[in-house]
Amino acid sequence: MTEKIRHFIDLDYFSKIDFRNLLNSCHQRKNSKIRNGKAEIDDDASAQDKILAMIFEKPSTRTRFSFETAMYQLGGKSIVINSKDMQLNRGETISDTAKVLSRYVDIVMLRTNEHSSILDFSVSSSVPVINGLSDLSHPCQVVADLMTFEEILGPIESKVVTWFGPGNNMTHSWIHAASLLDFELRICAPGDYLPNSAIVEKAKNEGAKILETDDPKKAATGSNCIVTDTWFSMGDKEDSSKREVLSEFKVTNKLISLADDKVIFLHCLPAHRGEEVDSEVIDGPHSYVWDEAENRLHAQKGIIDWCLKSN
Ligand code: CP
Ligand code: NVA
């Protein structure tokens, strides 16, 4: 029987049970070890003798450092390259690149402008491919966000998460998560900046509880988690009319005060204080953004482990 390659491209590729197992394994790996040093290799060295390649078409701080550290702590090695330094930049095809890299490394992470590049790469790759952010989605980040939520507030099932700001790659991965885990996702954005309607409809058809609204007070009321992101994703043109329309969707202490008493604030970072969030929120008592950033490391380890296991 041929083994299925475990690509980690989007959360909606998972069944509910498989996704819950993945999330639990991330929690478990984080909690099962008291680390003596950041370069200490985990007892099971589950990626020993394995190599991860990372190709970046866009900048990164967290994704790059967390994946590289994760691979190190799992006992493996990583190779990082900017796509500008590859023959890809001189016209070599994605398909040929995928076939060649599959002969060198055991797993590939891609951060691309276009989501289709990740899909194209995965079709020709004989090793697992991880989506390290595309214009469509950012699944690794949402695994870290879900870990953070559950560490602070317990199981996310039956809780309320509210997204503030324009629909983007992060929103789409949150929507995918809402069809896998039984929580309510409120998306608070102006009508012209809602997330991809096909992704929302598909999730709703799968039973996801999603509310789209342009009323910030309604969206924040009783929420357990308020999450936002930059108003201009990498590659977006900054435009002042968008900034103006979004100004009432900024996360402020006033909005936080409408939420549940124990509400947590999340942001994938990098943040723009005074734009999508006030500094008194992101640097205040409800903010868990540093735990969230740390959890990128623990999430990557769970994701790498999952990819390296064959079905
Ligand atoms: N949140 C996130 O993906 O950060 P980087 O762009 O720094 O990798
Ligand atoms: N939506 C942001 C996320 C950055 C981690 C972007 O794509 O730039």
mmCIF file of C-alpha atoms and ligand atoms in Angstrom:
data_model
loop_
_atom_site.group_PDB
_atom_site.id
_atom_site.type_symbol
_atom_site.label_atom_id
_atom_site.label_comp_id
_atom_site.label_asym_id
_atom_site.label_seq_id
_atom_site.Cartn_x
_atom_site.Cartn_y
_atom_site.Cartn_z
ATOM 1 C CA MET A 1 0.000 0.000 0.000
ATOM 2 C CA THR A 2 1.370 3.468 -0.851
ATOM 3 C CA GLU A 3 1.748 5.784 2.118
ATOM 4 C CA LYS A 4 -0.092 9.087 2.029
ATOM 5 C CA ILE A 5 2.201 12.101 2.349
ATOM 6 C CA ARG A 6 1.187 14.241 5.296
ATOM 7 C CA HIS A 7 1.140 17.790 3.915
ATOM 8 C CA PHE A 8 0.174 20.497 6.434
ATOM 9 C CA ILE A 9 -1.391 23.000 4.084
ATOM 10 C CA ASP A 10 -4.663 24.009 5.697
ATOM 11 C CA LEU A 11 -6.517 23.077 8.850
ATOM 12 C CA ASP A 12 -9.615 22.101 6.893
ATOM 13 C CA TYR A 13 -7.698 19.136 5.449
ATOM 14 C CA PHE A 14 -8.067 17.533 8.907
ATOM 15 C CA SER A 15 -10.921 15.520 10.345
ATOM 16 C CA LYS A 16 -12.177 16.784 13.718
ATOM 17 C CA ILE A 17 -10.599 13.896 15.587
ATOM 18 C CA ASP A 18 -7.244 14.137 13.815
ATOM 19 C CA PHE A 19 -7.063 17.859 14.467
ATOM 20 C CA ARG A 20 -7.916 17.471 18.165
ATOM 21 C CA ASN A 21 -5.205 14.804 18.382
ATOM 22 C CA LEU A 22 -2.677 17.148 16.758
ATOM 23 C CA LEU A 23 -3.554 19.982 19.148
ATOM 24 C CA ASN A 24 -3.354 17.662 22.143
ATOM 25 C CA SER A 25 0.036 16.399 20.994
ATOM 26 C CA CYS A 26 1.325 20.003 20.856
ATOM 27 C CA HIS A 27 0.117 20.593 24.444
ATOM 28 C CA GLN A 28 1.582 17.290 25.542
ATOM 29 C CA ARG A 29 5.037 17.811 24.061
ATOM 30 C CA LYS A 30 5.244 21.287 25.626
ATOM 31 C CA ASN A 31 4.122 20.061 29.055
ATOM 32 C CA SER A 32 6.074 16.837 29.165
ATOM 33 C CA LYS A 33 9.539 18.324 29.470
ATOM 34 C CA ILE A 34 11.340 20.580 31.890
ATOM 35 C CA ARG A 35 13.953 22.085 29.591
ATOM 36 C CA ASN A 36 17.454 22.668 30.935
ATOM 37 C CA GLY A 37 18.441 24.794 27.959
ATOM 38 C CA LYS A 38 16.994 25.982 24.682
ATOM 39 C CA ALA A 39 19.442 23.845 22.713
ATOM 40 C CA GLU A 40 18.582 20.678 24.643
ATOM 41 C CA ILE A 41 17.253 17.955 22.376
ATOM 42 C CA ASP A 42 13.931 16.364 23.373
ATOM 43 C CA ASP A 43 14.223 12.860 24.834
ATOM 44 C CA ASP A 44 12.559 11.164 21.870
ATOM 45 C CA ALA A 45 14.580 13.159 19.267
ATOM 46 C CA SER A 46 11.676 12.477 16.926
ATOM 47 C CA ALA A 47 13.267 14.274 13.940
ATOM 48 C CA GLN A 48 16.689 12.724 14.385
ATOM 49 C CA ASP A 49 18.365 12.202 10.985
ATOM 50 C CA LYS A 50 15.762 14.455 9.320
ATOM 51 C CA ILE A 51 16.237 17.742 7.459
ATOM 52 C CA LEU A 52 13.695 20.543 7.093
ATOM 53 C CA ALA A 53 14.063 23.030 4.220
ATOM 54 C CA MET A 54 12.409 26.445 4.577
ATOM 55 C CA ILE A 55 11.806 28.730 1.610
ATOM 56 C CA PHE A 56 10.698 32.303 2.268
ATOM 57 C CA GLU A 57 9.211 34.605 -0.350
ATOM 58 C CA LYS A 58 8.248 37.084 2.395
ATOM 59 C CA PRO A 59 9.902 38.319 5.615
ATOM 60 C CA SER A 60 9.564 36.412 8.870
ATOM 61 C CA THR A 61 10.786 36.558 12.453
ATOM 62 C CA ARG A 62 8.655 34.080 14.426
ATOM 63 C CA THR A 63 8.092 31.452 11.768
ATOM 64 C CA ARG A 64 11.732 31.267 10.791
ATOM 65 C CA PHE A 65 13.161 31.176 14.322
ATOM 66 C CA SER A 66 10.491 28.891 15.770
ATOM 67 C CA PHE A 67 10.789 26.307 12.994
ATOM 68 C CA GLU A 68 14.563 26.327 13.140
ATOM 69 C CA THR A 69 14.576 25.970 16.934
ATOM 70 C CA ALA A 70 11.852 23.310 16.756
ATOM 71 C CA MET A 71 13.818 21.219 14.288
ATOM 72 C CA TYR A 72 16.926 21.556 16.438
ATOM 73 C CA GLN A 73 15.080 20.501 19.618
ATOM 74 C CA LEU A 74 13.597 17.520 17.779
ATOM 75 C CA GLY A 75 17.118 16.396 16.939
ATOM 76 C CA GLY A 76 17.029 17.315 13.227
ATOM 77 C CA LYS A 77 18.582 19.946 10.995
ATOM 78 C CA SER A 78 17.153 22.801 8.959
ATOM 79 C CA ILE A 79 18.166 24.751 5.867
ATOM 80 C CA VAL A 80 16.699 28.215 5.288
ATOM 81 C CA ILE A 81 16.698 30.173 2.051
ATOM 82 C CA ASN A 82 15.078 33.247 0.580
ATOM 83 C CA SER A 83 13.418 32.302 -2.706
ATOM 84 C CA LYS A 84 15.195 35.247 -4.378
ATOM 85 C CA ASP A 85 18.441 33.301 -3.970
ATOM 86 C CA MET A 86 17.081 30.234 -5.744
ATOM 87 C CA GLN A 87 16.857 29.339 -9.415
ATOM 88 C CA LEU A 88 13.100 29.722 -8.882
ATOM 89 C CA ASN A 89 13.852 33.410 -9.247
ATOM 90 C CA ARG A 90 15.328 32.749 -12.696
ATOM 91 C CA GLY A 91 12.436 30.726 -14.035
ATOM 92 C CA GLU A 92 13.014 27.197 -12.760
ATOM 93 C CA THR A 93 9.588 25.701 -12.217
ATOM 94 C CA ILE A 94 8.043 25.025 -8.816
ATOM 95 C CA SER A 95 7.494 21.437 -9.907
ATOM 96 C CA ASP A 96 11.173 20.840 -10.789
ATOM 97 C CA THR A 97 12.248 22.543 -7.544
ATOM 98 C CA ALA A 98 9.937 20.285 -5.517
ATOM 99 C CA LYS A 99 11.270 17.145 -7.197
ATOM 100 C CA VAL A 100 14.883 18.145 -6.545
ATOM 101 C CA LEU A 101 14.376 19.178 -2.911
ATOM 102 C CA SER A 102 12.516 15.924 -2.247
ATOM 103 C CA ARG A 103 15.811 14.121 -2.958
ATOM 104 C CA TYR A 104 17.699 16.195 -0.331
ATOM 105 C CA VAL A 105 15.368 16.873 2.571
ATOM 106 C CA ASP A 106 12.587 15.160 4.530
ATOM 107 C CA ILE A 107 10.142 18.023 4.879
ATOM 108 C CA VAL A 108 9.688 21.475 3.295
ATOM 109 C CA MET A 109 8.124 24.632 4.735
ATOM 110 C CA LEU A 110 7.068 27.360 2.332
ATOM 111 C CA ARG A 111 6.057 30.982 2.943
ATOM 112 C CA THR A 112 4.666 32.254 -0.340
ATOM 113 C CA ASN A 113 2.871 35.197 -1.853
ATOM 114 C CA GLU A 114 0.384 32.980 -3.632
ATOM 115 C CA HIS A 115 -1.284 30.012 -1.989
ATOM 116 C CA SER A 116 -1.261 28.212 -5.352
ATOM 117 C CA SER A 117 2.562 28.006 -5.160
ATOM 118 C CA ILE A 118 2.268 25.829 -2.042
ATOM 119 C CA LEU A 119 -0.342 23.636 -3.721
ATOM 120 C CA ASP A 120 1.788 23.331 -6.876
ATOM 121 C CA PHE A 121 4.854 22.444 -4.812
ATOM 122 C CA SER A 122 2.955 19.796 -2.850
ATOM 123 C CA VAL A 123 1.736 18.087 -6.038
ATOM 124 C CA SER A 124 5.327 17.402 -7.159
ATOM 125 C CA SER A 125 6.859 16.875 -3.723
ATOM 126 C CA SER A 126 7.431 13.391 -2.399
ATOM 127 C CA VAL A 127 8.027 14.786 1.112
ATOM 128 C CA PRO A 128 5.574 16.638 3.386
ATOM 129 C CA VAL A 129 4.975 20.333 2.710
ATOM 130 C CA ILE A 130 4.047 22.846 5.439
ATOM 131 C CA ASN A 131 2.268 26.132 4.766
ATOM 132 C CA GLY A 132 4.276 28.729 6.692
ATOM 133 C CA LEU A 133 1.844 31.493 5.551
ATOM 134 C CA SER A 134 0.326 32.339 2.193
ATOM 135 C CA ASP A 135 -2.015 35.062 1.007
ATOM 136 C CA LEU A 136 -4.883 32.665 1.839
ATOM 137 C CA SER A 137 -4.058 31.160 5.212
ATOM 138 C CA HIS A 138 -1.684 30.832 8.160
ATOM 139 C CA PRO A 139 -2.506 27.484 9.778
ATOM 140 C CA CYS A 140 0.665 27.109 11.900
ATOM 141 C CA GLN A 141 -0.137 30.369 13.668
ATOM 142 C CA VAL A 142 -3.674 29.313 14.511
ATOM 143 C CA VAL A 143 -2.428 26.053 16.061
ATOM 144 C CA ALA A 144 -0.267 28.219 18.370
ATOM 145 C CA ASP A 145 -3.243 30.496 19.067
ATOM 146 C CA LEU A 146 -5.469 27.551 19.969
ATOM 147 C CA MET A 147 -2.753 26.187 22.274
ATOM 148 C CA THR A 148 -2.553 29.565 24.003
ATOM 149 C CA PHE A 149 -6.320 29.811 24.414
ATOM 150 C CA GLU A 150 -6.547 26.355 25.964
ATOM 151 C CA GLU A 151 -3.575 26.872 28.303
ATOM 152 C CA ILE A 152 -5.219 29.944 29.817
ATOM 153 C CA LEU A 153 -8.931 29.173 29.583
ATOM 154 C CA GLY A 154 -9.200 25.398 29.133
ATOM 155 C CA PRO A 155 -10.897 23.558 26.253
ATOM 156 C CA ILE A 156 -12.079 25.949 23.553
ATOM 157 C CA GLU A 157 -15.289 23.998 22.917
ATOM 158 C CA SER A 158 -18.388 26.140 23.570
ATOM 159 C CA LYS A 159 -16.312 29.316 24.035
ATOM 160 C CA VAL A 160 -16.461 32.522 21.970
ATOM 161 C CA VAL A 161 -13.574 33.930 19.918
ATOM 162 C CA THR A 162 -13.972 37.342 18.272
ATOM 163 C CA TRP A 163 -11.863 38.466 15.344
ATOM 164 C CA PHE A 164 -11.528 42.230 14.821
ATOM 165 C CA GLY A 165 -10.362 43.771 11.569
ATOM 166 C CA PRO A 166 -10.258 42.907 7.889
ATOM 167 C CA GLY A 167 -10.614 39.303 6.814
ATOM 168 C CA ASN A 168 -7.198 37.913 5.872
ATOM 169 C CA ASN A 169 -5.029 34.790 5.915
ATOM 170 C CA MET A 170 -5.301 34.572 9.720
ATOM 171 C CA THR A 171 -9.096 34.914 9.665
ATOM 172 C CA HIS A 172 -9.331 32.105 7.124
ATOM 173 C CA SER A 173 -7.355 29.734 9.329
ATOM 174 C CA TRP A 174 -9.532 30.691 12.315
ATOM 175 C CA ILE A 175 -12.596 29.888 10.185
ATOM 176 C CA HIS A 176 -11.102 26.492 9.325
ATOM 177 C CA ALA A 177 -10.518 25.911 13.057
ATOM 178 C CA ALA A 178 -14.150 26.795 13.801
ATOM 179 C CA SER A 179 -15.329 23.887 11.673
ATOM 180 C CA LEU A 180 -13.049 21.478 13.539
ATOM 181 C CA LEU A 181 -13.526 22.564 17.151
ATOM 182 C CA ASP A 182 -16.906 23.456 18.560
ATOM 183 C CA PHE A 183 -16.480 27.157 19.412
ATOM 184 C CA GLU A 184 -18.293 30.281 18.198
ATOM 185 C CA LEU A 185 -16.278 32.552 15.908
ATOM 186 C CA ARG A 186 -17.450 36.147 15.558
ATOM 187 C CA ILE A 187 -15.885 38.146 12.760
ATOM 188 C CA CYS A 188 -16.180 41.881 13.227
ATOM 189 C CA ALA A 189 -15.204 43.773 10.069
ATOM 190 C CA PRO A 190 -16.658 46.396 7.769
ATOM 191 C CA GLY A 191 -18.718 44.981 4.878
ATOM 192 C CA ASP A 192 -16.023 45.678 2.292
ATOM 193 C CA TYR A 193 -13.386 43.767 4.250
ATOM 194 C CA LEU A 194 -15.092 40.504 5.151
ATOM 195 C CA PRO A 195 -13.181 37.240 4.741
ATOM 196 C CA ASN A 196 -13.456 35.054 1.625
ATOM 197 C CA SER A 197 -17.178 34.195 1.399
ATOM 198 C CA ALA A 198 -16.555 30.716 -0.052
ATOM 199 C CA ILE A 199 -14.432 29.805 2.990
ATOM 200 C CA VAL A 200 -17.126 31.139 5.346
ATOM 201 C CA GLU A 201 -19.935 29.307 3.534
ATOM 202 C CA LYS A 202 -18.039 26.013 3.425
ATOM 203 C CA ALA A 203 -17.350 26.239 7.157
ATOM 204 C CA LYS A 204 -20.973 27.086 7.941
ATOM 205 C CA ASN A 205 -22.126 24.121 5.836
ATOM 206 C CA GLU A 206 -19.820 21.946 7.910
ATOM 207 C CA GLY A 207 -21.549 23.200 11.064
ATOM 208 C CA ALA A 208 -19.183 25.974 12.134
ATOM 209 C CA LYS A 209 -20.782 28.641 14.320
ATOM 210 C CA ILE A 210 -19.749 31.839 12.571
ATOM 211 C CA LEU A 211 -21.247 35.291 12.992
ATOM 212 C CA GLU A 212 -20.192 38.156 10.724
ATOM 213 C CA THR A 213 -21.011 41.611 12.031
ATOM 214 C CA ASP A 214 -19.889 45.210 11.678
ATOM 215 C CA ASP A 215 -20.970 46.060 15.227
ATOM 216 C CA PRO A 216 -17.865 46.061 17.497
ATOM 217 C CA LYS A 217 -19.868 46.263 20.744
ATOM 218 C CA LYS A 218 -22.074 43.320 19.834
ATOM 219 C CA ALA A 219 -19.035 41.320 18.709
ATOM 220 C CA ALA A 220 -17.042 41.949 21.895
ATOM 221 C CA THR A 221 -19.838 41.362 24.392
ATOM 222 C CA GLY A 222 -19.196 38.231 26.465
ATOM 223 C CA SER A 223 -16.303 37.105 24.275
ATOM 224 C CA ASN A 224 -13.621 34.827 25.782
ATOM 225 C CA CYS A 225 -10.912 35.801 23.317
ATOM 226 C CA ILE A 226 -10.371 38.902 21.229
ATOM 227 C CA VAL A 227 -7.958 38.527 18.350
ATOM 228 C CA THR A 228 -6.740 40.925 15.714
ATOM 229 C CA ASP A 229 -3.950 41.309 13.154
ATOM 230 C CA THR A 230 -2.329 43.980 11.051
ATOM 231 C CA TRP A 231 -4.721 45.857 8.761
ATOM 232 C CA PHE A 232 -2.189 45.541 5.916
ATOM 233 C CA SER A 233 -0.795 42.081 5.334
ATOM 234 C CA MET A 234 2.554 41.575 3.630
ATOM 235 C CA GLY A 235 2.080 42.401 -0.021
ATOM 236 C CA ASP A 236 -1.030 44.596 0.592
ATOM 237 C CA LYS A 237 -0.949 48.181 -0.605
ATOM 238 C CA GLU A 238 -1.368 50.571 2.346
ATOM 239 C CA ASP A 239 -4.267 52.840 1.643
ATOM 240 C CA SER A 240 -5.631 55.639 3.795
ATOM 241 C CA SER A 241 -9.307 55.033 3.005
ATOM 242 C CA LYS A 242 -9.014 51.441 4.309
ATOM 243 C CA ARG A 243 -7.314 52.802 7.428
ATOM 244 C CA GLU A 244 -10.172 55.225 7.967
ATOM 245 C CA VAL A 245 -12.906 52.619 7.502
ATOM 246 C CA LEU A 246 -11.138 50.288 9.927
ATOM 247 C CA SER A 247 -10.555 52.859 12.666
ATOM 248 C CA GLU A 248 -13.670 51.839 14.608
ATOM 249 C CA PHE A 249 -12.503 48.195 14.593
ATOM 250 C CA LYS A 250 -9.367 48.935 16.609
ATOM 251 C CA VAL A 251 -9.122 46.822 19.771
ATOM 252 C CA THR A 252 -9.386 49.209 22.725
ATOM 253 C CA ASN A 253 -9.785 48.778 26.474
ATOM 254 C CA LYS A 254 -13.411 49.846 26.014
ATOM 255 C CA LEU A 255 -14.033 46.777 23.830
ATOM 256 C CA ILE A 256 -12.106 44.559 26.237
ATOM 257 C CA SER A 257 -14.347 45.780 29.084
ATOM 258 C CA LEU A 258 -17.426 44.463 27.233
ATOM 259 C CA ALA A 259 -15.944 40.973 26.936
ATOM 260 C CA ASP A 260 -15.864 38.214 29.556
ATOM 261 C CA ASP A 261 -13.952 39.193 32.731
ATOM 262 C CA LYS A 262 -11.215 36.678 31.911
ATOM 263 C CA VAL A 263 -10.991 37.581 28.204
ATOM 264 C CA ILE A 264 -7.620 37.012 26.568
ATOM 265 C CA PHE A 265 -6.177 39.167 23.796
ATOM 266 C CA LEU A 266 -4.202 37.517 20.999
ATOM 267 C CA HIS A 267 -2.268 38.920 18.033
ATOM 268 C CA CYS A 268 -0.034 36.859 15.757
ATOM 269 C CA LEU A 269 2.467 39.766 15.568
ATOM 270 C CA PRO A 270 4.032 41.906 14.210
ATOM 271 C CA ALA A 271 1.698 44.494 15.797
ATOM 272 C CA HIS A 272 1.089 48.163 15.070
ATOM 273 C CA ARG A 273 0.287 49.833 18.373
ATOM 274 C CA GLY A 274 -2.278 52.612 17.998
ATOM 275 C CA GLU A 275 -3.548 51.164 14.709
ATOM 276 C CA GLU A 276 -5.268 47.744 15.035
ATOM 277 C CA VAL A 277 -4.739 47.656 18.825
ATOM 278 C CA ASP A 278 -4.074 50.165 21.598
ATOM 279 C CA SER A 279 -0.842 49.666 23.520
ATOM 280 C CA GLU A 280 -2.796 49.529 26.797
ATOM 281 C CA VAL A 281 -4.436 46.346 25.451
ATOM 282 C CA ILE A 282 -1.478 44.554 23.867
ATOM 283 C CA ASP A 283 0.781 45.503 26.784
ATOM 284 C CA GLY A 284 -1.997 45.109 29.358
ATOM 285 C CA PRO A 285 -3.190 42.357 31.722
ATOM 286 C CA HIS A 286 -5.448 40.546 29.227
ATOM 287 C CA SER A 287 -2.735 40.137 26.620
ATOM 288 C CA TYR A 288 -1.085 36.743 26.099
ATOM 289 C CA VAL A 289 0.802 37.616 22.928
ATOM 290 C CA TRP A 290 4.200 36.545 24.293
ATOM 291 C CA ASP A 291 2.870 33.114 25.298
ATOM 292 C CA GLU A 292 1.277 32.976 21.864
ATOM 293 C CA ALA A 293 4.597 33.767 20.192
ATOM 294 C CA GLU A 294 6.360 31.153 22.349
ATOM 295 C CA ASN A 295 3.734 28.623 21.379
ATOM 296 C CA ARG A 296 4.773 28.953 17.744
ATOM 297 C CA LEU A 297 7.767 26.836 18.776
ATOM 298 C CA HIS A 298 5.685 24.172 20.515
ATOM 299 C CA ALA A 299 3.108 24.126 17.714
ATOM 300 C CA GLN A 300 5.804 23.706 15.044
ATOM 301 C CA LYS A 301 7.151 20.694 16.935
ATOM 302 C CA GLY A 302 3.723 19.050 16.940
ATOM 303 C CA ILE A 303 3.236 19.882 13.256
ATOM 304 C CA ILE A 304 6.676 18.540 12.245
ATOM 305 C CA ASP A 305 6.037 15.344 14.231
ATOM 306 C CA TRP A 306 2.659 14.913 12.571
ATOM 307 C CA CYS A 307 4.113 15.419 9.084
ATOM 308 C CA LEU A 308 6.913 12.940 9.668
ATOM 309 C CA LYS A 309 4.513 10.177 10.684
ATOM 310 C CA SER A 310 3.143 8.314 7.710
ATOM 311 C CA ASN A 311 -0.483 7.139 7.597
HETATM 312 N N1 CP B 1 3.211 35.603 13.201
HETATM 313 C C1 CP B 1 4.147 35.335 12.254
HETATM 314 O O1 CP B 1 3.985 34.469 11.369
HETATM 315 O O2 CP B 1 5.277 36.061 12.392
HETATM 316 P P1 CP B 1 6.469 36.171 11.343
HETATM 317 O O3 CP B 1 5.947 36.861 10.118
HETATM 318 O O4 CP B 1 7.513 36.960 12.069
HETATM 319 O O5 CP B 1 6.943 34.783 10.996
HETATM 320 N N1 NVA B 2 -1.753 38.805 8.034
HETATM 321 C C1 NVA B 2 -0.344 39.006 8.248
HETATM 322 C C2 NVA B 2 0.196 37.955 9.160
HETATM 323 C C3 NVA B 2 1.662 38.138 9.482
HETATM 324 C C4 NVA B 2 2.197 37.031 10.335
HETATM 325 C C5 NVA B 2 0.396 39.019 6.936
HETATM 326 O O1 NVA B 2 0.099 38.181 6.074
HETATM 327 O O2 NVA B 2 1.266 39.864 6.759
#
